[in-house]
Amino acid sequence: MIGLPAGTRIWLAAGVTDMRCGFNGLAAKVETALADDPFSGHVFVFRGRRGNVVKVLWSTGDGLCLLAKRLEHGYFIWPKASSGKVHLTQAQLSMLLEGINWKQPDRTWTPLSVL
């Protein structure tokens, strides 16, 4: 996980997002659906329909960063709301990106063997 500056807020975009969106599409969604500024320095997290892909949009002051993660097994835990945004802590974001239930820490998939 990349260390975020103090005061950085992390927002989950409730509902599902078209994962074909890139920088411009996700920035537009932040402005319209979330009513926020994509260049505020806050982190915005979006999930695809199947639940195994997330994209993270973050402005560093000199540009936008777009990070993507796909889980090979399991899925990302997401709020039940279909619109709006949900605030997370950095610890909750770390758990989310590992496929751990950040609401009640528990892995969504258990490894079958150790390599």
PDB file of C-alpha atoms in Angstrom:
ATOM      1  CA  MET A   1       0.000   0.000   0.000  1.00  0.00           C
ATOM      2  CA  ILE A   2       1.253   3.461  -0.860  1.00  0.00           C
ATOM      3  CA  GLY A   3       1.610   5.730   2.162  1.00  0.00           C
ATOM      4  CA  LEU A   4      -0.942   8.521   1.989  1.00  0.00           C
ATOM      5  CA  PRO A   5      -0.318  12.016   3.348  1.00  0.00           C
ATOM      6  CA  ALA A   6      -1.937  12.919   6.679  1.00  0.00           C
ATOM      7  CA  GLY A   7      -5.449  14.234   6.248  1.00  0.00           C
ATOM      8  CA  THR A   8      -6.157  12.259   3.074  1.00  0.00           C
ATOM      9  CA  ARG A   9      -9.740  11.007   3.031  1.00  0.00           C
ATOM     10  CA  ILE A  10     -10.662   7.727   1.378  1.00  0.00           C
ATOM     11  CA  TRP A  11     -14.042   7.375  -0.308  1.00  0.00           C
ATOM     12  CA  LEU A  12     -15.735   4.278  -1.747  1.00  0.00           C
ATOM     13  CA  ALA A  13     -18.120   4.990  -4.610  1.00  0.00           C
ATOM     14  CA  ALA A  14     -21.216   2.979  -3.667  1.00  0.00           C
ATOM     15  CA  GLY A  15     -22.733   0.799  -6.378  1.00  0.00           C
ATOM     16  CA  VAL A  16     -20.908  -0.527  -9.410  1.00  0.00           C
ATOM     17  CA  THR A  17     -18.761   1.295 -11.951  1.00  0.00           C
ATOM     18  CA  ASP A  18     -17.934   0.472 -15.560  1.00  0.00           C
ATOM     19  CA  MET A  19     -14.332  -0.739 -15.293  1.00  0.00           C
ATOM     20  CA  ARG A  20     -13.640   0.390 -18.861  1.00  0.00           C
ATOM     21  CA  CYS A  21     -13.441   3.940 -17.443  1.00  0.00           C
ATOM     22  CA  GLY A  22     -10.004   5.501 -17.222  1.00  0.00           C
ATOM     23  CA  PHE A  23      -8.719   8.737 -15.723  1.00  0.00           C
ATOM     24  CA  ASN A  24     -11.273  11.015 -17.386  1.00  0.00           C
ATOM     25  CA  GLY A  25     -14.310   8.764 -16.881  1.00  0.00           C
ATOM     26  CA  LEU A  26     -13.624   8.171 -13.199  1.00  0.00           C
ATOM     27  CA  ALA A  27     -12.810  11.854 -12.589  1.00  0.00           C
ATOM     28  CA  ALA A  28     -16.149  12.745 -14.202  1.00  0.00           C
ATOM     29  CA  LYS A  29     -17.927  10.230 -11.954  1.00  0.00           C
ATOM     30  CA  VAL A  30     -16.298  11.815  -8.887  1.00  0.00           C
ATOM     31  CA  GLU A  31     -17.587  15.231  -9.986  1.00  0.00           C
ATOM     32  CA  THR A  32     -21.123  14.197 -10.977  1.00  0.00           C
ATOM     33  CA  ALA A  33     -22.157  11.143  -8.940  1.00  0.00           C
ATOM     34  CA  LEU A  34     -20.088  11.828  -5.812  1.00  0.00           C
ATOM     35  CA  ALA A  35     -20.259  15.665  -5.952  1.00  0.00           C
ATOM     36  CA  ASP A  36     -16.575  15.979  -5.077  1.00  0.00           C
ATOM     37  CA  ASP A  37     -13.380  17.348  -6.623  1.00  0.00           C
ATOM     38  CA  PRO A  38     -11.178  14.618  -8.179  1.00  0.00           C
ATOM     39  CA  PHE A  39      -8.133  16.892  -7.674  1.00  0.00           C
ATOM     40  CA  SER A  40      -8.759  17.386  -3.927  1.00  0.00           C
ATOM     41  CA  GLY A  41      -6.044  14.901  -2.960  1.00  0.00           C
ATOM     42  CA  HIS A  42      -8.617  12.444  -1.607  1.00  0.00           C
ATOM     43  CA  VAL A  43      -8.657   8.795  -2.710  1.00  0.00           C
ATOM     44  CA  PHE A  44     -11.693   7.459  -4.590  1.00  0.00           C
ATOM     45  CA  VAL A  45     -12.254   3.702  -4.923  1.00  0.00           C
ATOM     46  CA  PHE A  46     -14.549   2.127  -7.535  1.00  0.00           C
ATOM     47  CA  ARG A  47     -15.693  -1.498  -7.928  1.00  0.00           C
ATOM     48  CA  GLY A  48     -16.734  -3.423 -11.022  1.00  0.00           C
ATOM     49  CA  ARG A  49     -19.965  -5.387 -11.450  1.00  0.00           C
ATOM     50  CA  ARG A  50     -18.455  -8.837 -10.723  1.00  0.00           C
ATOM     51  CA  GLY A  51     -16.829  -7.538  -7.531  1.00  0.00           C
ATOM     52  CA  ASN A  52     -13.332  -8.848  -8.194  1.00  0.00           C
ATOM     53  CA  VAL A  53     -11.889  -5.626  -9.717  1.00  0.00           C
ATOM     54  CA  VAL A  54     -11.358  -2.227  -8.112  1.00  0.00           C
ATOM     55  CA  LYS A  55      -9.826   0.985  -9.420  1.00  0.00           C
ATOM     56  CA  VAL A  56      -8.371   3.678  -7.191  1.00  0.00           C
ATOM     57  CA  LEU A  57      -8.171   7.308  -8.354  1.00  0.00           C
ATOM     58  CA  TRP A  58      -5.888   9.671  -6.442  1.00  0.00           C
ATOM     59  CA  SER A  59      -4.596  13.152  -7.225  1.00  0.00           C
ATOM     60  CA  THR A  60      -1.040  13.758  -6.033  1.00  0.00           C
ATOM     61  CA  GLY A  61      -1.049  17.475  -6.817  1.00  0.00           C
ATOM     62  CA  ASP A  62       0.911  17.174 -10.047  1.00  0.00           C
ATOM     63  CA  GLY A  63      -1.342  14.606 -11.716  1.00  0.00           C
ATOM     64  CA  LEU A  64      -3.759  11.737 -11.261  1.00  0.00           C
ATOM     65  CA  CYS A  65      -2.812   8.200 -10.269  1.00  0.00           C
ATOM     66  CA  LEU A  66      -4.992   5.298 -11.381  1.00  0.00           C
ATOM     67  CA  LEU A  67      -4.390   1.987  -9.673  1.00  0.00           C
ATOM     68  CA  ALA A  68      -6.245  -1.232 -10.502  1.00  0.00           C
ATOM     69  CA  LYS A  69      -6.430  -4.549  -8.684  1.00  0.00           C
ATOM     70  CA  ARG A  70      -8.107  -7.816  -9.638  1.00  0.00           C
ATOM     71  CA  LEU A  71      -8.544 -10.680  -7.183  1.00  0.00           C
ATOM     72  CA  GLU A  72      -8.009 -14.117  -8.703  1.00  0.00           C
ATOM     73  CA  HIS A  73     -10.232 -15.657  -6.005  1.00  0.00           C
ATOM     74  CA  GLY A  74     -12.845 -14.019  -3.809  1.00  0.00           C
ATOM     75  CA  TYR A  75     -14.314 -10.546  -4.132  1.00  0.00           C
ATOM     76  CA  PHE A  76     -14.080  -7.061  -2.660  1.00  0.00           C
ATOM     77  CA  ILE A  77     -16.534  -6.295   0.154  1.00  0.00           C
ATOM     78  CA  TRP A  78     -18.689  -3.308  -0.788  1.00  0.00           C
ATOM     79  CA  PRO A  79     -21.429  -1.320   0.969  1.00  0.00           C
ATOM     80  CA  LYS A  80     -25.062  -2.197   0.182  1.00  0.00           C
ATOM     81  CA  ALA A  81     -25.907   1.385  -0.897  1.00  0.00           C
ATOM     82  CA  SER A  82     -26.445   1.859  -4.634  1.00  0.00           C
ATOM     83  CA  SER A  83     -25.344   5.508  -4.790  1.00  0.00           C
ATOM     84  CA  GLY A  84     -23.269   8.022  -2.853  1.00  0.00           C
ATOM     85  CA  LYS A  85     -19.972   7.472  -1.101  1.00  0.00           C
ATOM     86  CA  VAL A  86     -18.692   5.809   2.061  1.00  0.00           C
ATOM     87  CA  HIS A  87     -15.662   6.956   4.079  1.00  0.00           C
ATOM     88  CA  LEU A  88     -12.908   4.436   4.945  1.00  0.00           C
ATOM     89  CA  THR A  89      -9.786   4.627   7.081  1.00  0.00           C
ATOM     90  CA  GLN A  90      -6.366   3.709   5.665  1.00  0.00           C
ATOM     91  CA  ALA A  91      -6.483   0.434   7.634  1.00  0.00           C
ATOM     92  CA  GLN A  92      -9.890  -0.425   6.145  1.00  0.00           C
ATOM     93  CA  LEU A  93      -8.596   0.374   2.643  1.00  0.00           C
ATOM     94  CA  SER A  94      -5.615  -1.929   3.191  1.00  0.00           C
ATOM     95  CA  MET A  95      -7.953  -4.742   4.260  1.00  0.00           C
ATOM     96  CA  LEU A  96     -10.278  -4.095   1.323  1.00  0.00           C
ATOM     97  CA  LEU A  97      -7.399  -4.312  -1.171  1.00  0.00           C
ATOM     98  CA  GLU A  98      -6.306  -7.631   0.370  1.00  0.00           C
ATOM     99  CA  GLY A  99      -9.785  -9.123  -0.100  1.00  0.00           C
ATOM    100  CA  ILE A 100     -10.505  -8.998   3.642  1.00  0.00           C
ATOM    101  CA  ASN A 101     -13.930  -7.964   4.918  1.00  0.00           C
ATOM    102  CA  TRP A 102     -13.135  -4.481   6.252  1.00  0.00           C
ATOM    103  CA  LYS A 103     -16.500  -4.329   8.059  1.00  0.00           C
ATOM    104  CA  GLN A 104     -15.723  -7.465  10.069  1.00  0.00           C
ATOM    105  CA  PRO A 105     -12.193  -8.648   9.206  1.00  0.00           C
ATOM    106  CA  ASP A 106     -12.379 -12.088   7.603  1.00  0.00           C
ATOM    107  CA  ARG A 107     -10.959 -13.276   4.281  1.00  0.00           C
ATOM    108  CA  THR A 108     -13.494 -13.874   1.504  1.00  0.00           C
ATOM    109  CA  TRP A 109     -11.455 -16.822   0.229  1.00  0.00           C
ATOM    110  CA  THR A 110      -9.226 -19.218   2.130  1.00  0.00           C
ATOM    111  CA  PRO A 111      -6.066 -20.537   0.422  1.00  0.00           C
ATOM    112  CA  LEU A 112      -6.182 -24.301  -0.143  1.00  0.00           C
ATOM    113  CA  SER A 113      -2.450 -24.905   0.200  1.00  0.00           C
ATOM    114  CA  VAL A 114       0.819 -23.184   0.997  1.00  0.00           C
ATOM    115  CA  LEU A 115       3.332 -23.102  -1.837  1.00  0.00           C
TER     116      LEU A 115
END
